[in-house]
Amino acid sequence: MTISVTDASDPSKELLWLASVFSGIVFCKIVYTLTGIVSLPSFKAYGKLSDFGKVEWNNRGFSTFHALVAASFSLYFVLVSNTFCPGSSNELLIRRTSSLSDMTLGFSIGYFLSDLAMVLWYFPALGGLEYVLHHVLSLFSIIQSLLSGQGQVYILMVLFTESTTPFVNLRWYLDNAGQKNSNLYVINGIALFLGWLVARILLFIYFFGHMFKHFDQVKTVYPLGFYSLLTVPPILAMMNVFWFWKIARGMIKTLKKARHSK
């Protein structure tokens, strides 16, 4: 049940991993600080927040930044890059990696470590047990994939679900800025619903179909990684369905309120 670390004797690869994780942590700190600096003169609502409210505002700044980076690179690898393109290599799809994909995973590890540390420090104000579970499962899966060099195509698919995070954060920003009745709030709610449907519901259906189609390759993954692929994604999928139900209810409530206000 141990993780088989690929190219462990290659110091340059280990250095790349560490540098990527460190860069993720550093960028989170930089964006956290810049969010506060830029928001104070730009948004009146920011100055009216409590000290903890400013902490959460800044925290959502770096979570948005990570979401944009992770989703962009994931989309590139899955749709554009030849790294995981069928027929582009004799290497099994499940075992394909690249320096850039390693850097993407390392960067995300740095983010999840930073965000999890803040969630635990302020627990449960920044997020309850479901956020801790989500981050722990994400870290567990990404670290395995990075160290073993296996299953990166599936990790990148799941990382694309971070593309919904900017909509979640914008809803929080608008709510705290007193813009809950604005057209932008309604439009963002619809975009969040549609984005969640595509990136966190339909994508997981494709994910499971892809795994079933390539199950002969999935079975070659080392034991811990194999059982993680069979258990972690279904747990995340169930959490996504639960949150989607809450998002759908919120959108319906917002649309009804907007209609009655006319």
Tab-separated table of C-alpha atoms in Angstrom:
chain	number	residue	atom	x	y	z
A	1	MET	CA	0.000	0.000	0.000
A	2	THR	CA	3.021	2.277	-0.326
A	3	ILE	CA	3.451	5.042	-2.878
A	4	SER	CA	5.918	4.208	-5.612
A	5	VAL	CA	7.896	7.396	-6.148
A	6	THR	CA	9.065	7.789	-9.728
A	7	ASP	CA	12.530	9.077	-10.542
A	8	ALA	CA	13.246	9.463	-6.827
A	9	SER	CA	16.952	9.487	-7.604
A	10	ASP	CA	16.573	12.591	-9.792
A	11	PRO	CA	17.343	15.601	-7.559
A	12	SER	CA	16.156	18.045	-10.225
A	13	LYS	CA	12.673	16.527	-10.228
A	14	GLU	CA	12.448	16.593	-6.434
A	15	LEU	CA	13.605	20.208	-6.496
A	16	LEU	CA	10.897	21.025	-9.051
A	17	TRP	CA	8.250	19.487	-6.777
A	18	LEU	CA	9.416	21.418	-3.726
A	19	ALA	CA	9.735	24.671	-5.668
A	20	SER	CA	6.216	24.272	-7.066
A	21	VAL	CA	4.684	23.633	-3.650
A	22	PHE	CA	6.618	26.555	-2.152
A	23	SER	CA	5.548	28.844	-5.008
A	24	GLY	CA	1.917	27.935	-4.361
A	25	ILE	CA	2.263	28.924	-0.707
A	26	VAL	CA	4.150	32.126	-1.528
A	27	PHE	CA	1.653	33.232	-4.184
A	28	CYS	CA	-1.219	32.625	-1.762
A	29	LYS	CA	0.475	34.945	0.752
A	30	ILE	CA	1.219	37.566	-1.909
A	31	VAL	CA	-2.318	37.562	-3.322
A	32	TYR	CA	-3.791	37.553	0.203
A	33	THR	CA	-1.819	40.699	1.043
A	34	LEU	CA	-2.469	42.408	-2.309
A	35	THR	CA	-6.200	41.717	-2.023
A	36	GLY	CA	-6.306	43.684	1.208
A	37	ILE	CA	-4.172	46.514	-0.167
A	38	VAL	CA	-6.236	46.894	-3.357
A	39	SER	CA	-9.649	46.355	-1.738
A	40	LEU	CA	-9.316	49.036	0.946
A	41	PRO	CA	-9.364	52.035	-1.441
A	42	SER	CA	-11.453	50.291	-4.109
A	43	PHE	CA	-14.428	48.916	-2.185
A	44	LYS	CA	-16.260	50.804	0.555
A	45	ALA	CA	-17.660	47.541	1.889
A	46	TYR	CA	-14.164	46.279	2.699
A	47	GLY	CA	-13.485	49.065	5.195
A	48	LYS	CA	-16.767	48.336	6.995
A	49	LEU	CA	-15.936	44.670	7.559
A	50	SER	CA	-14.819	43.291	10.902
A	51	ASP	CA	-11.232	42.112	11.266
A	52	PHE	CA	-12.308	38.538	10.552
A	53	GLY	CA	-14.476	39.719	7.639
A	54	LYS	CA	-11.345	41.201	6.058
A	55	VAL	CA	-9.506	37.919	6.648
A	56	GLU	CA	-12.203	35.994	4.783
A	57	TRP	CA	-12.336	38.620	2.005
A	58	ASN	CA	-8.576	38.271	1.473
A	59	ASN	CA	-8.736	34.489	1.757
A	60	ARG	CA	-11.285	34.364	-1.033
A	61	GLY	CA	-8.928	36.522	-3.083
A	62	PHE	CA	-6.202	33.892	-3.178
A	63	SER	CA	-8.679	31.035	-3.580
A	64	THR	CA	-9.987	32.816	-6.700
A	65	PHE	CA	-6.426	33.255	-7.956
A	66	HIS	CA	-5.658	29.551	-7.500
A	67	ALA	CA	-8.937	28.562	-9.142
A	68	LEU	CA	-8.130	30.571	-12.273
A	69	VAL	CA	-4.594	29.142	-12.490
A	70	ALA	CA	-5.582	25.525	-11.779
A	71	ALA	CA	-8.610	25.548	-14.097
A	72	SER	CA	-6.649	27.165	-16.942
A	73	PHE	CA	-3.791	24.666	-16.807
A	74	SER	CA	-6.178	21.730	-16.369
A	75	LEU	CA	-8.147	22.811	-19.423
A	76	TYR	CA	-4.902	23.172	-21.369
A	77	PHE	CA	-3.696	19.686	-20.472
A	78	VAL	CA	-7.011	17.933	-21.090
A	79	LEU	CA	-8.009	19.709	-24.324
A	80	VAL	CA	-4.888	21.251	-25.907
A	81	SER	CA	-1.660	19.609	-24.798
A	82	ASN	CA	-0.429	16.375	-26.367
A	83	THR	CA	0.629	15.076	-22.952
A	84	PHE	CA	-2.624	13.195	-22.388
A	85	CYS	CA	-3.799	13.025	-25.989
A	86	PRO	CA	-4.650	9.436	-27.024
A	87	GLY	CA	-2.121	8.087	-29.490
A	88	SER	CA	0.449	10.817	-28.872
A	89	SER	CA	2.707	8.463	-26.910
A	90	ASN	CA	3.347	4.768	-26.375
A	91	GLU	CA	3.233	5.392	-22.632
A	92	LEU	CA	0.026	4.369	-20.868
A	93	LEU	CA	-2.332	7.346	-20.409
A	94	ILE	CA	-2.482	6.666	-16.679
A	95	ARG	CA	1.311	7.048	-16.371
A	96	ARG	CA	1.899	10.159	-18.469
A	97	THR	CA	3.379	13.264	-16.861
A	98	SER	CA	5.315	16.376	-17.812
A	99	SER	CA	7.322	18.988	-15.944
A	100	LEU	CA	4.472	21.477	-16.411
A	101	SER	CA	1.831	19.066	-15.097
A	102	ASP	CA	4.067	18.337	-12.087
A	103	MET	CA	4.365	22.083	-11.462
A	104	THR	CA	0.589	22.502	-11.692
A	105	LEU	CA	-0.008	19.780	-9.104
A	106	GLY	CA	2.726	21.157	-6.838
A	107	PHE	CA	1.245	24.663	-7.053
A	108	SER	CA	-2.180	23.303	-6.078
A	109	ILE	CA	-0.667	21.417	-3.143
A	110	GLY	CA	0.778	24.718	-1.930
A	111	TYR	CA	-2.653	26.338	-2.207
A	112	PHE	CA	-4.539	23.559	-0.413
A	113	LEU	CA	-1.944	23.521	2.389
A	114	SER	CA	-2.290	27.293	2.818
A	115	ASP	CA	-6.080	27.305	2.713
A	116	LEU	CA	-6.403	24.260	4.983
A	117	ALA	CA	-4.113	25.924	7.528
A	118	MET	CA	-6.380	28.995	7.569
A	119	VAL	CA	-9.559	26.903	7.738
A	120	LEU	CA	-8.205	24.986	10.743
A	121	TRP	CA	-6.847	28.137	12.421
A	122	TYR	CA	-10.211	29.906	12.223
A	123	PHE	CA	-12.335	26.738	12.413
A	124	PRO	CA	-15.242	26.652	11.823
A	125	ALA	CA	-15.629	30.287	10.700
A	126	LEU	CA	-13.969	29.841	7.276
A	127	GLY	CA	-15.531	26.447	6.650
A	128	GLY	CA	-16.905	23.453	8.511
A	129	LEU	CA	-15.962	19.799	8.448
A	130	GLU	CA	-17.013	19.449	4.809
A	131	TYR	CA	-14.290	21.926	3.763
A	132	VAL	CA	-11.689	20.138	5.860
A	133	LEU	CA	-12.719	16.820	4.297
A	134	HIS	CA	-12.597	18.304	0.791
A	135	HIS	CA	-9.124	19.766	1.293
A	136	VAL	CA	-7.702	16.661	2.985
A	137	LEU	CA	-8.992	14.386	0.207
A	138	SER	CA	-7.647	16.794	-2.425
A	139	LEU	CA	-4.212	16.917	-0.820
A	140	PHE	CA	-4.157	13.149	-0.336
A	141	SER	CA	-4.931	12.542	-4.012
A	142	ILE	CA	-2.728	15.255	-5.539
A	143	ILE	CA	0.331	14.336	-3.441
A	144	GLN	CA	-0.017	10.675	-4.415
A	145	SER	CA	-0.269	11.522	-8.091
A	146	LEU	CA	2.688	13.898	-7.992
A	147	LEU	CA	4.997	11.494	-6.153
A	148	SER	CA	4.008	8.399	-8.120
A	149	GLY	CA	3.625	9.994	-11.555
A	150	GLN	CA	0.388	8.052	-12.025
A	151	GLY	CA	-3.188	9.169	-12.580
A	152	GLN	CA	-2.359	12.801	-13.340
A	153	VAL	CA	-4.925	12.947	-16.133
A	154	TYR	CA	-7.680	12.267	-13.577
A	155	ILE	CA	-6.298	14.677	-10.986
A	156	LEU	CA	-6.251	17.438	-13.617
A	157	MET	CA	-9.847	16.670	-14.591
A	158	VAL	CA	-10.914	17.085	-10.979
A	159	LEU	CA	-8.822	20.253	-10.587
A	160	PHE	CA	-10.876	21.818	-13.373
A	161	THR	CA	-13.827	21.819	-10.966
A	162	GLU	CA	-12.073	24.744	-9.246
A	163	SER	CA	-13.384	26.861	-12.146
A	164	THR	CA	-16.615	27.359	-10.166
A	165	THR	CA	-14.793	28.950	-7.213
A	166	PRO	CA	-14.695	32.528	-8.648
A	167	PHE	CA	-18.505	32.496	-8.920
A	168	VAL	CA	-18.858	31.274	-5.329
A	169	ASN	CA	-16.503	33.973	-4.103
A	170	LEU	CA	-18.163	36.715	-6.173
A	171	ARG	CA	-21.503	35.814	-4.606
A	172	TRP	CA	-19.957	36.240	-1.153
A	173	TYR	CA	-18.355	39.562	-2.146
A	174	LEU	CA	-21.620	40.932	-3.553
A	175	ASP	CA	-23.538	39.785	-0.489
A	176	ASN	CA	-21.110	41.548	1.868
A	177	ALA	CA	-21.075	44.647	-0.345
A	178	GLY	CA	-24.846	44.986	-0.015
A	179	GLN	CA	-25.439	44.026	-3.650
A	180	LYS	CA	-27.639	41.001	-3.033
A	181	ASN	CA	-30.516	42.593	-4.959
A	182	SER	CA	-28.404	43.683	-7.925
A	183	ASN	CA	-28.632	42.267	-11.444
A	184	LEU	CA	-25.013	41.161	-11.177
A	185	TYR	CA	-25.895	38.994	-8.179
A	186	VAL	CA	-28.688	37.318	-10.155
A	187	ILE	CA	-26.490	36.806	-13.238
A	188	ASN	CA	-23.680	35.406	-11.101
A	189	GLY	CA	-26.125	33.009	-9.428
A	190	ILE	CA	-27.244	31.665	-12.806
A	191	ALA	CA	-23.608	31.396	-13.963
A	192	LEU	CA	-22.734	29.525	-10.759
A	193	PHE	CA	-25.601	27.093	-11.295
A	194	LEU	CA	-24.638	26.407	-14.920
A	195	GLY	CA	-20.919	26.292	-14.150
A	196	TRP	CA	-21.458	23.861	-11.293
A	197	LEU	CA	-23.663	21.692	-13.484
A	198	VAL	CA	-20.967	21.456	-16.162
A	199	ALA	CA	-17.757	21.429	-14.080
A	200	ARG	CA	-18.859	19.459	-11.029
A	201	ILE	CA	-21.746	17.256	-12.172
A	202	LEU	CA	-21.431	16.483	-15.891
A	203	LEU	CA	-17.628	16.431	-15.706
A	204	PHE	CA	-17.737	13.765	-13.000
A	205	ILE	CA	-20.068	11.670	-15.166
A	206	TYR	CA	-17.478	11.937	-17.955
A	207	PHE	CA	-14.730	11.214	-15.407
A	208	PHE	CA	-16.305	7.928	-14.308
A	209	GLY	CA	-17.038	6.964	-17.913
A	210	HIS	CA	-13.412	7.644	-18.846
A	211	MET	CA	-12.178	5.533	-15.942
A	212	PHE	CA	-14.469	2.662	-16.929
A	213	LYS	CA	-13.285	2.851	-20.546
A	214	HIS	CA	-9.616	2.777	-19.477
A	215	PHE	CA	-10.056	0.462	-16.506
A	216	ASP	CA	-7.415	-1.887	-17.891
A	217	GLN	CA	-4.914	0.933	-17.317
A	218	VAL	CA	-6.410	2.000	-13.999
A	219	LYS	CA	-5.835	-1.519	-12.660
A	220	THR	CA	-2.074	-1.106	-13.203
A	221	VAL	CA	-1.857	1.727	-10.648
A	222	TYR	CA	-0.146	0.824	-7.350
A	223	PRO	CA	-2.654	-0.418	-4.700
A	224	LEU	CA	-3.113	2.754	-2.629
A	225	GLY	CA	-3.549	4.855	-5.764
A	226	PHE	CA	-5.954	2.329	-7.302
A	227	TYR	CA	-8.249	2.233	-4.269
A	228	SER	CA	-8.025	6.022	-3.950
A	229	LEU	CA	-9.282	6.370	-7.535
A	230	LEU	CA	-12.200	4.111	-6.657
A	231	THR	CA	-13.176	5.902	-3.431
A	232	VAL	CA	-12.112	9.581	-3.394
A	233	PRO	CA	-13.875	10.749	-6.620
A	234	PRO	CA	-17.259	9.265	-5.582
A	235	ILE	CA	-17.004	11.052	-2.215
A	236	LEU	CA	-16.208	14.356	-3.926
A	237	ALA	CA	-19.032	13.730	-6.425
A	238	MET	CA	-21.552	13.232	-3.610
A	239	MET	CA	-20.363	16.446	-1.943
A	240	ASN	CA	-20.768	18.268	-5.271
A	241	VAL	CA	-24.315	16.961	-5.679
A	242	PHE	CA	-25.201	18.112	-2.168
A	243	TRP	CA	-23.763	21.600	-2.799
A	244	PHE	CA	-25.467	21.709	-6.219
A	245	TRP	CA	-28.797	21.099	-4.528
A	246	LYS	CA	-28.144	24.050	-2.202
A	247	ILE	CA	-27.018	26.248	-5.131
A	248	ALA	CA	-30.150	25.355	-7.099
A	249	ARG	CA	-32.380	26.262	-4.154
A	250	GLY	CA	-30.535	29.544	-3.698
A	251	MET	CA	-30.832	30.415	-7.383
A	252	ILE	CA	-34.563	29.697	-7.445
A	253	LYS	CA	-35.042	31.831	-4.338
A	254	THR	CA	-33.050	34.696	-5.870
A	255	LEU	CA	-34.957	34.557	-9.164
A	256	LYS	CA	-38.311	34.587	-7.370
A	257	LYS	CA	-37.220	37.571	-5.297
A	258	ALA	CA	-35.983	39.428	-8.385
A	259	ARG	CA	-39.260	38.745	-10.198
A	260	HIS	CA	-41.390	40.009	-7.313
A	261	SER	CA	-39.285	43.167	-6.986
A	262	LYS	CA	-40.170	44.253	-10.536
